[in-house]
Amino acid sequence: MFLWTREEIEKILMQLNAMGLPFKKHPLVTEGEKPVFLGSGGYACVYEALGGVSRKSAYAVKVIGFGEQCVDEHVFRQTVQAQMELSLWQEHVVKVYDAVCLDVWLDCYDNVSRTKLRSKEEDWEDRYAAEKSENKGYLKLQFVLMEKLEAVLKKETGRDCQIYPLSLASFREDEIRKVALDVGTALAAAHDRKILHRDIKPENLFYSVQTGRYKLGDFGIALKTTDGMASTVAYTDGYGAPEVIRKSDDKYDYTADIYSLGMTLYVLLNRLKFPGSNGYQVNAGAQ
């Protein structure tokens, strides 16, 4: 697997930006010759974007797909659609406005030589599997356009975790109750539509400075079900429900999300300490 550096990623993004990609009406915000970086986590990185007549910087673009870290396209479209629909009427879900899948071909100098937007109907799987190799010549990228919000928890290399806003950073109980109410409201709306989030944790919570609301985001491993039940194992260490981790049942339901929310509140109430741990590191045995 080829590991892309942030510098290499941003070189490609700047070329796409000059071509009006991925979102023509929402270009990336730049400083000098670089896009403005907002954060990263898991398999994605996020950059600031402009939009609207006033060209205000109120948007963010999530970028997925460098190296081997692309997401199955069907899953990608399904999870984006689920979050988009929820955010239309639920104020505690991060708003998603658009998403695109883009094929990008590079020359030997990492210059973009050709691009192709993928429609929902196209099946890229067979061709991508055939063309995938250890070199960097071909990329399948996925982009999500969403509202720009402040992350509740940021983990930076070599530094302590950063908590936002200040009222939450002081671990006030009344503020943590507000997190419980806001995120619980978002979860209730998702569960009513038989959507399991499956990755509730502080890193996937966001705060709106304008409204003072906490919002649930990153539906990347969410699952839209027919009966509210799931069987595939998906969780983050420390936040996974016992029935999911141990596979004690053939299926699990929305209560797995409730467990994850409970652990999120536990960690916040205990100043970012997991059960049996002195810090933000999981002690699986104790838990």
mmCIF file with all atom_site columns, N, CA and C in Angstrom, residues 116-170:
data_model
loop_
_atom_site.group_PDB
_atom_site.id
_atom_site.type_symbol
_atom_site.label_atom_id
_atom_site.label_alt_id
_atom_site.label_comp_id
_atom_site.label_asym_id
_atom_site.label_entity_id
_atom_site.label_seq_id
_atom_site.pdbx_PDB_ins_code
_atom_site.Cartn_x
_atom_site.Cartn_y
_atom_site.Cartn_z
_atom_site.occupancy
_atom_site.B_iso_or_equiv
_atom_site.pdbx_formal_charge
_atom_site.auth_seq_id
_atom_site.auth_comp_id
_atom_site.auth_asym_id
_atom_site.auth_atom_id
_atom_site.pdbx_PDB_model_num
ATOM 1   N N  . LYS A 1 116 ? -12.736 11.730 -14.028 1.00 0.00 ? 116 LYS A N  1
ATOM 2   C CA . LYS A 1 116 ? -14.064 11.291 -14.456 1.00 0.00 ? 116 LYS A CA 1
ATOM 3   C C  . LYS A 1 116 ? -14.979 11.212 -13.251 1.00 0.00 ? 116 LYS A C  1
ATOM 4   N N  . LEU A 1 117 ? -16.080 11.966 -13.291 1.00 0.00 ? 117 LEU A N  1
ATOM 5   C CA . LEU A 1 117 ? -17.094 11.877 -12.251 1.00 0.00 ? 117 LEU A CA 1
ATOM 6   C C  . LEU A 1 117 ? -17.912 10.620 -12.452 1.00 0.00 ? 117 LEU A C  1
ATOM 7   N N  . ARG A 1 118 ? -18.185 9.906  -11.374 1.00 0.00 ? 118 ARG A N  1
ATOM 8   C CA . ARG A 1 118 ? -18.949 8.668  -11.481 1.00 0.00 ? 118 ARG A CA 1
ATOM 9   C C  . ARG A 1 118 ? -20.403 8.912  -11.148 1.00 0.00 ? 118 ARG A C  1
ATOM 10  N N  . SER A 1 119 ? -21.277 8.413  -11.974 1.00 0.00 ? 119 SER A N  1
ATOM 11  C CA . SER A 1 119 ? -22.710 8.508  -11.704 1.00 0.00 ? 119 SER A CA 1
ATOM 12  C C  . SER A 1 119 ? -23.105 7.398  -10.743 1.00 0.00 ? 119 SER A C  1
ATOM 13  N N  . LYS A 1 120 ? -24.282 7.490  -10.177 1.00 0.00 ? 120 LYS A N  1
ATOM 14  C CA . LYS A 1 120 ? -24.755 6.480  -9.237  1.00 0.00 ? 120 LYS A CA 1
ATOM 15  C C  . LYS A 1 120 ? -24.938 5.131  -9.902  1.00 0.00 ? 120 LYS A C  1
ATOM 16  N N  . GLU A 1 121 ? -25.200 5.147  -11.212 1.00 0.00 ? 121 GLU A N  1
ATOM 17  C CA . GLU A 1 121 ? -25.516 3.902  -11.899 1.00 0.00 ? 121 GLU A CA 1
ATOM 18  C C  . GLU A 1 121 ? -24.281 3.086  -12.265 1.00 0.00 ? 121 GLU A C  1
ATOM 19  N N  . GLU A 1 122 ? -23.123 3.746  -12.351 1.00 0.00 ? 122 GLU A N  1
ATOM 20  C CA . GLU A 1 122 ? -21.932 3.059  -12.824 1.00 0.00 ? 122 GLU A CA 1
ATOM 21  C C  . GLU A 1 122 ? -21.367 2.126  -11.759 1.00 0.00 ? 122 GLU A C  1
ATOM 22  N N  . ASP A 1 123 ? -20.927 0.987  -12.189 1.00 0.00 ? 123 ASP A N  1
ATOM 23  C CA . ASP A 1 123 ? -20.298 0.013  -11.300 1.00 0.00 ? 123 ASP A CA 1
ATOM 24  C C  . ASP A 1 123 ? -18.800 0.046  -11.550 1.00 0.00 ? 123 ASP A C  1
ATOM 25  N N  . TRP A 1 124 ? -18.053 0.581  -10.593 1.00 0.00 ? 124 TRP A N  1
ATOM 26  C CA . TRP A 1 124 ? -16.615 0.733  -10.776 1.00 0.00 ? 124 TRP A CA 1
ATOM 27  C C  . TRP A 1 124 ? -15.830 -0.452 -10.230 1.00 0.00 ? 124 TRP A C  1
ATOM 28  N N  . GLU A 1 125 ? -16.462 -1.332 -9.477  1.00 0.00 ? 125 GLU A N  1
ATOM 29  C CA . GLU A 1 125 ? -15.735 -2.327 -8.699  1.00 0.00 ? 125 GLU A CA 1
ATOM 30  C C  . GLU A 1 125 ? -14.785 -3.197 -9.525  1.00 0.00 ? 125 GLU A C  1
ATOM 31  N N  . ASP A 1 126 ? -15.298 -3.807 -10.610 1.00 0.00 ? 126 ASP A N  1
ATOM 32  C CA . ASP A 1 126 ? -14.469 -4.722 -11.383 1.00 0.00 ? 126 ASP A CA 1
ATOM 33  C C  . ASP A 1 126 ? -13.279 -4.002 -12.008 1.00 0.00 ? 126 ASP A C  1
ATOM 34  N N  . ARG A 1 127 ? -13.550 -2.833 -12.587 1.00 0.00 ? 127 ARG A N  1
ATOM 35  C CA . ARG A 1 127 ? -12.465 -2.117 -13.249 1.00 0.00 ? 127 ARG A CA 1
ATOM 36  C C  . ARG A 1 127 ? -11.447 -1.613 -12.238 1.00 0.00 ? 127 ARG A C  1
ATOM 37  N N  . TYR A 1 128 ? -11.931 -1.118 -11.089 1.00 0.00 ? 128 TYR A N  1
ATOM 38  C CA . TYR A 1 128 ? -11.015 -0.620 -10.087 1.00 0.00 ? 128 TYR A CA 1
ATOM 39  C C  . TYR A 1 128 ? -10.126 -1.744 -9.564  1.00 0.00 ? 128 TYR A C  1
ATOM 40  N N  . ALA A 1 129 ? -10.705 -2.917 -9.343  1.00 0.00 ? 129 ALA A N  1
ATOM 41  C CA . ALA A 1 129 ? -9.929  -4.056 -8.858  1.00 0.00 ? 129 ALA A CA 1
ATOM 42  C C  . ALA A 1 129 ? -8.859  -4.449 -9.873  1.00 0.00 ? 129 ALA A C  1
ATOM 43  N N  . ALA A 1 130 ? -9.205  -4.350 -11.159 1.00 0.00 ? 130 ALA A N  1
ATOM 44  C CA . ALA A 1 130 ? -8.264  -4.723 -12.206 1.00 0.00 ? 130 ALA A CA 1
ATOM 45  C C  . ALA A 1 130 ? -7.135  -3.706 -12.340 1.00 0.00 ? 130 ALA A C  1
ATOM 46  N N  . GLU A 1 131 ? -7.451  -2.412 -12.148 1.00 0.00 ? 131 GLU A N  1
ATOM 47  C CA . GLU A 1 131 ? -6.454  -1.371 -12.359 1.00 0.00 ? 131 GLU A CA 1
ATOM 48  C C  . GLU A 1 131 ? -5.636  -1.060 -11.113 1.00 0.00 ? 131 GLU A C  1
ATOM 49  N N  . LYS A 1 132 ? -6.137  -1.479 -9.934  1.00 0.00 ? 132 LYS A N  1
ATOM 50  C CA . LYS A 1 132 ? -5.449  -1.150 -8.696  1.00 0.00 ? 132 LYS A CA 1
ATOM 51  C C  . LYS A 1 132 ? -4.067  -1.789 -8.662  1.00 0.00 ? 132 LYS A C  1
ATOM 52  N N  . SER A 1 133 ? -3.069  -1.017 -8.272  1.00 0.00 ? 133 SER A N  1
ATOM 53  C CA . SER A 1 133 ? -1.707  -1.543 -8.202  1.00 0.00 ? 133 SER A CA 1
ATOM 54  C C  . SER A 1 133 ? -0.954  -0.815 -7.108  1.00 0.00 ? 133 SER A C  1
ATOM 55  N N  . GLU A 1 134 ? 0.322   -1.131 -6.973  1.00 0.00 ? 134 GLU A N  1
ATOM 56  C CA . GLU A 1 134 ? 1.117   -0.517 -5.926  1.00 0.00 ? 134 GLU A CA 1
ATOM 57  C C  . GLU A 1 134 ? 1.593   0.884  -6.297  1.00 0.00 ? 134 GLU A C  1
ATOM 58  N N  . ASN A 1 135 ? 1.405   1.319  -7.522  1.00 0.00 ? 135 ASN A N  1
ATOM 59  C CA . ASN A 1 135 ? 1.820   2.667  -7.885  1.00 0.00 ? 135 ASN A CA 1
ATOM 60  C C  . ASN A 1 135 ? 0.695   3.656  -7.620  1.00 0.00 ? 135 ASN A C  1
ATOM 61  N N  . LYS A 1 136 ? 0.957   4.942  -7.915  1.00 0.00 ? 136 LYS A N  1
ATOM 62  C CA . LYS A 1 136 ? 0.015   5.995  -7.583  1.00 0.00 ? 136 LYS A CA 1
ATOM 63  C C  . LYS A 1 136 ? -0.741  6.495  -8.804  1.00 0.00 ? 136 LYS A C  1
ATOM 64  N N  . GLY A 1 137 ? -0.735  5.755  -9.890  1.00 0.00 ? 137 GLY A N  1
ATOM 65  C CA . GLY A 1 137 ? -1.257  6.277  -11.149 1.00 0.00 ? 137 GLY A CA 1
ATOM 66  C C  . GLY A 1 137 ? -2.757  6.466  -11.219 1.00 0.00 ? 137 GLY A C  1
ATOM 67  N N  . TYR A 1 138 ? -3.512  5.789  -10.379 1.00 0.00 ? 138 TYR A N  1
ATOM 68  C CA . TYR A 1 138 ? -4.970  5.851  -10.460 1.00 0.00 ? 138 TYR A CA 1
ATOM 69  C C  . TYR A 1 138 ? -5.569  5.971  -9.062  1.00 0.00 ? 138 TYR A C  1
ATOM 70  N N  . LEU A 1 139 ? -6.502  6.906  -8.919  1.00 0.00 ? 139 LEU A N  1
ATOM 71  C CA . LEU A 1 139 ? -7.153  7.122  -7.637  1.00 0.00 ? 139 LEU A CA 1
ATOM 72  C C  . LEU A 1 139 ? -8.657  7.105  -7.797  1.00 0.00 ? 139 LEU A C  1
ATOM 73  N N  . LYS A 1 140 ? -9.320  6.495  -6.855  1.00 0.00 ? 140 LYS A N  1
ATOM 74  C CA . LYS A 1 140 ? -10.764 6.596  -6.764  1.00 0.00 ? 140 LYS A CA 1
ATOM 75  C C  . LYS A 1 140 ? -11.050 7.385  -5.494  1.00 0.00 ? 140 LYS A C  1
ATOM 76  N N  . LEU A 1 141 ? -11.502 8.632  -5.670  1.00 0.00 ? 141 LEU A N  1
ATOM 77  C CA . LEU A 1 141 ? -11.726 9.519  -4.537  1.00 0.00 ? 141 LEU A CA 1
ATOM 78  C C  . LEU A 1 141 ? -13.216 9.747  -4.302  1.00 0.00 ? 141 LEU A C  1
ATOM 79  N N  . GLN A 1 142 ? -13.547 9.988  -3.045  1.00 0.00 ? 142 GLN A N  1
ATOM 80  C CA . GLN A 1 142 ? -14.926 10.290 -2.662  1.00 0.00 ? 142 GLN A CA 1
ATOM 81  C C  . GLN A 1 142 ? -14.925 11.566 -1.823  1.00 0.00 ? 142 GLN A C  1
ATOM 82  N N  . PHE A 1 143 ? -15.891 12.436 -2.102  1.00 0.00 ? 143 PHE A N  1
ATOM 83  C CA . PHE A 1 143 ? -15.948 13.732 -1.440  1.00 0.00 ? 143 PHE A CA 1
ATOM 84  C C  . PHE A 1 143 ? -17.348 13.959 -0.878  1.00 0.00 ? 143 PHE A C  1
ATOM 85  N N  . VAL A 1 144 ? -17.403 14.535 0.326   1.00 0.00 ? 144 VAL A N  1
ATOM 86  C CA . VAL A 1 144 ? -18.683 14.881 0.946   1.00 0.00 ? 144 VAL A CA 1
ATOM 87  C C  . VAL A 1 144 ? -18.658 16.361 1.305   1.00 0.00 ? 144 VAL A C  1
ATOM 88  N N  . LEU A 1 145 ? -19.661 17.106 0.827   1.00 0.00 ? 145 LEU A N  1
ATOM 89  C CA . LEU A 1 145 ? -19.803 18.520 1.148   1.00 0.00 ? 145 LEU A CA 1
ATOM 90  C C  . LEU A 1 145 ? -20.766 18.649 2.327   1.00 0.00 ? 145 LEU A C  1
ATOM 91  N N  . MET A 1 146 ? -20.314 19.298 3.392   1.00 0.00 ? 146 MET A N  1
ATOM 92  C CA . MET A 1 146 ? -21.136 19.393 4.603   1.00 0.00 ? 146 MET A CA 1
ATOM 93  C C  . MET A 1 146 ? -20.918 20.732 5.289   1.00 0.00 ? 146 MET A C  1
ATOM 94  N N  . GLU A 1 147 ? -21.746 20.999 6.293   1.00 0.00 ? 147 GLU A N  1
ATOM 95  C CA . GLU A 1 147 ? -21.594 22.254 7.025   1.00 0.00 ? 147 GLU A CA 1
ATOM 96  C C  . GLU A 1 147 ? -20.307 22.214 7.846   1.00 0.00 ? 147 GLU A C  1
ATOM 97  N N  . LYS A 1 148 ? -19.719 23.388 8.011   1.00 0.00 ? 148 LYS A N  1
ATOM 98  C CA . LYS A 1 148 ? -18.483 23.504 8.779   1.00 0.00 ? 148 LYS A CA 1
ATOM 99  C C  . LYS A 1 148 ? -18.816 23.723 10.247  1.00 0.00 ? 148 LYS A C  1
ATOM 100 N N  . LEU A 1 149 ? -18.341 22.817 11.090  1.00 0.00 ? 149 LEU A N  1
ATOM 101 C CA . LEU A 1 149 ? -18.583 22.885 12.526  1.00 0.00 ? 149 LEU A CA 1
ATOM 102 C C  . LEU A 1 149 ? -17.276 22.625 13.273  1.00 0.00 ? 149 LEU A C  1
ATOM 103 N N  . GLU A 1 150 ? -17.299 22.910 14.561  1.00 0.00 ? 150 GLU A N  1
ATOM 104 C CA . GLU A 1 150 ? -16.131 22.636 15.401  1.00 0.00 ? 150 GLU A CA 1
ATOM 105 C C  . GLU A 1 150 ? -16.212 21.217 15.954  1.00 0.00 ? 150 GLU A C  1
ATOM 106 N N  . ALA A 1 151 ? -15.134 20.470 15.826  1.00 0.00 ? 151 ALA A N  1
ATOM 107 C CA . ALA A 1 151 ? -15.090 19.121 16.392  1.00 0.00 ? 151 ALA A CA 1
ATOM 108 C C  . ALA A 1 151 ? -15.046 19.204 17.919  1.00 0.00 ? 151 ALA A C  1
ATOM 109 N N  . VAL A 1 152 ? -15.808 18.353 18.592  1.00 0.00 ? 152 VAL A N  1
ATOM 110 C CA . VAL A 1 152 ? -15.827 18.333 20.057  1.00 0.00 ? 152 VAL A CA 1
ATOM 111 C C  . VAL A 1 152 ? -14.492 17.851 20.611  1.00 0.00 ? 152 VAL A C  1
ATOM 112 N N  . LEU A 1 153 ? -13.891 16.861 19.957  1.00 0.00 ? 153 LEU A N  1
ATOM 113 C CA . LEU A 1 153 ? -12.604 16.326 20.431  1.00 0.00 ? 153 LEU A CA 1
ATOM 114 C C  . LEU A 1 153 ? -11.644 16.180 19.265  1.00 0.00 ? 153 LEU A C  1
ATOM 115 N N  . LYS A 1 154 ? -10.458 16.724 19.451  1.00 0.00 ? 154 LYS A N  1
ATOM 116 C CA . LYS A 1 154 ? -9.404  16.581 18.452  1.00 0.00 ? 154 LYS A CA 1
ATOM 117 C C  . LYS A 1 154 ? -8.205  15.922 19.103  1.00 0.00 ? 154 LYS A C  1
ATOM 118 N N  . LYS A 1 155 ? -7.678  14.891 18.429  1.00 0.00 ? 155 LYS A N  1
ATOM 119 C CA . LYS A 1 155 ? -6.462  14.231 18.901  1.00 0.00 ? 155 LYS A CA 1
ATOM 120 C C  . LYS A 1 155 ? -5.332  14.607 17.956  1.00 0.00 ? 155 LYS A C  1
ATOM 121 N N  . GLU A 1 156 ? -4.322  15.275 18.483  1.00 0.00 ? 156 GLU A N  1
ATOM 122 C CA . GLU A 1 156 ? -3.201  15.711 17.665  1.00 0.00 ? 156 GLU A CA 1
ATOM 123 C C  . GLU A 1 156 ? -1.946  14.964 18.084  1.00 0.00 ? 156 GLU A C  1
ATOM 124 N N  . THR A 1 157 ? -1.155  14.546 17.099  1.00 0.00 ? 157 THR A N  1
ATOM 125 C CA . THR A 1 157 ? 0.065   13.785 17.365  1.00 0.00 ? 157 THR A CA 1
ATOM 126 C C  . THR A 1 157 ? 0.999   14.549 18.286  1.00 0.00 ? 157 THR A C  1
ATOM 127 N N  . GLY A 1 158 ? 1.412   13.909 19.360  1.00 0.00 ? 158 GLY A N  1
ATOM 128 C CA . GLY A 1 158 ? 2.351   14.518 20.279  1.00 0.00 ? 158 GLY A CA 1
ATOM 129 C C  . GLY A 1 158 ? 1.729   15.522 21.235  1.00 0.00 ? 158 GLY A C  1
ATOM 130 N N  . ARG A 1 159 ? 0.379   15.675 21.176  1.00 0.00 ? 159 ARG A N  1
ATOM 131 C CA . ARG A 1 159 ? -0.281  16.635 22.056  1.00 0.00 ? 159 ARG A CA 1
ATOM 132 C C  . ARG A 1 159 ? -1.472  15.976 22.737  1.00 0.00 ? 159 ARG A C  1
ATOM 133 N N  . ASP A 1 160 ? -1.929  16.620 23.821  1.00 0.00 ? 160 ASP A N  1
ATOM 134 C CA . ASP A 1 160 ? -3.104  16.106 24.513  1.00 0.00 ? 160 ASP A CA 1
ATOM 135 C C  . ASP A 1 160 ? -4.349  16.321 23.666  1.00 0.00 ? 160 ASP A C  1
ATOM 136 N N  . CYS A 1 161 ? -5.414  15.621 24.015  1.00 0.00 ? 161 CYS A N  1
ATOM 137 C CA . CYS A 1 161 ? -6.692  15.812 23.331  1.00 0.00 ? 161 CYS A CA 1
ATOM 138 C C  . CYS A 1 161 ? -7.212  17.222 23.593  1.00 0.00 ? 161 CYS A C  1
ATOM 139 N N  . GLN A 1 162 ? -7.772  17.829 22.568  1.00 0.00 ? 162 GLN A N  1
ATOM 140 C CA . GLN A 1 162 ? -8.345  19.169 22.680  1.00 0.00 ? 162 GLN A CA 1
ATOM 141 C C  . GLN A 1 162 ? -9.862  19.063 22.690  1.00 0.00 ? 162 GLN A C  1
ATOM 142 N N  . ILE A 1 163 ? -10.535 19.656 23.697  1.00 0.00 ? 163 ILE A N  1
ATOM 143 C CA . ILE A 1 163 ? -11.990 19.612 23.827  1.00 0.00 ? 163 ILE A CA 1
ATOM 144 C C  . ILE A 1 163 ? -12.578 20.984 23.506  1.00 0.00 ? 163 ILE A C  1
ATOM 145 N N  . TYR A 1 164 ? -13.704 20.992 22.791  1.00 0.00 ? 164 TYR A N  1
ATOM 146 C CA . TYR A 1 164 ? -14.400 22.225 22.452  1.00 0.00 ? 164 TYR A CA 1
ATOM 147 C C  . TYR A 1 164 ? -15.900 21.989 22.621  1.00 0.00 ? 164 TYR A C  1
ATOM 148 N N  . PRO A 1 165 ? -16.632 22.994 23.113  1.00 0.00 ? 165 PRO A N  1
ATOM 149 C CA . PRO A 1 165 ? -16.265 24.357 23.523  1.00 0.00 ? 165 PRO A CA 1
ATOM 150 C C  . PRO A 1 165 ? -15.672 24.387 24.930  1.00 0.00 ? 165 PRO A C  1
ATOM 151 N N  . LEU A 1 166 ? -15.359 25.591 25.399  1.00 0.00 ? 166 LEU A N  1
ATOM 152 C CA . LEU A 1 166 ? -14.718 25.748 26.704  1.00 0.00 ? 166 LEU A CA 1
ATOM 153 C C  . LEU A 1 166 ? -15.595 25.209 27.816  1.00 0.00 ? 166 LEU A C  1
ATOM 154 N N  . SER A 1 167 ? -16.915 25.389 27.706  1.00 0.00 ? 167 SER A N  1
ATOM 155 C CA . SER A 1 167 ? -17.825 24.902 28.738  1.00 0.00 ? 167 SER A CA 1
ATOM 156 C C  . SER A 1 167 ? -17.782 23.391 28.858  1.00 0.00 ? 167 SER A C  1
ATOM 157 N N  . LEU A 1 168 ? -17.464 22.696 27.763  1.00 0.00 ? 168 LEU A N  1
ATOM 158 C CA . LEU A 1 168 ? -17.325 21.238 27.805  1.00 0.00 ? 168 LEU A CA 1
ATOM 159 C C  . LEU A 1 168 ? -15.907 20.856 28.215  1.00 0.00 ? 168 LEU A C  1
ATOM 160 N N  . ALA A 1 169 ? -14.936 21.670 27.820  1.00 0.00 ? 169 ALA A N  1
ATOM 161 C CA . ALA A 1 169 ? -13.537 21.390 28.168  1.00 0.00 ? 169 ALA A CA 1
ATOM 162 C C  . ALA A 1 169 ? -13.329 21.420 29.684  1.00 0.00 ? 169 ALA A C  1
ATOM 163 N N  . SER A 1 170 ? -14.185 22.152 30.387  1.00 0.00 ? 170 SER A N  1
ATOM 164 C CA . SER A 1 170 ? -14.098 22.177 31.858  1.00 0.00 ? 170 SER A CA 1
ATOM 165 C C  . SER A 1 170 ? -14.893 21.036 32.481  1.00 0.00 ? 170 SER A C  1
#
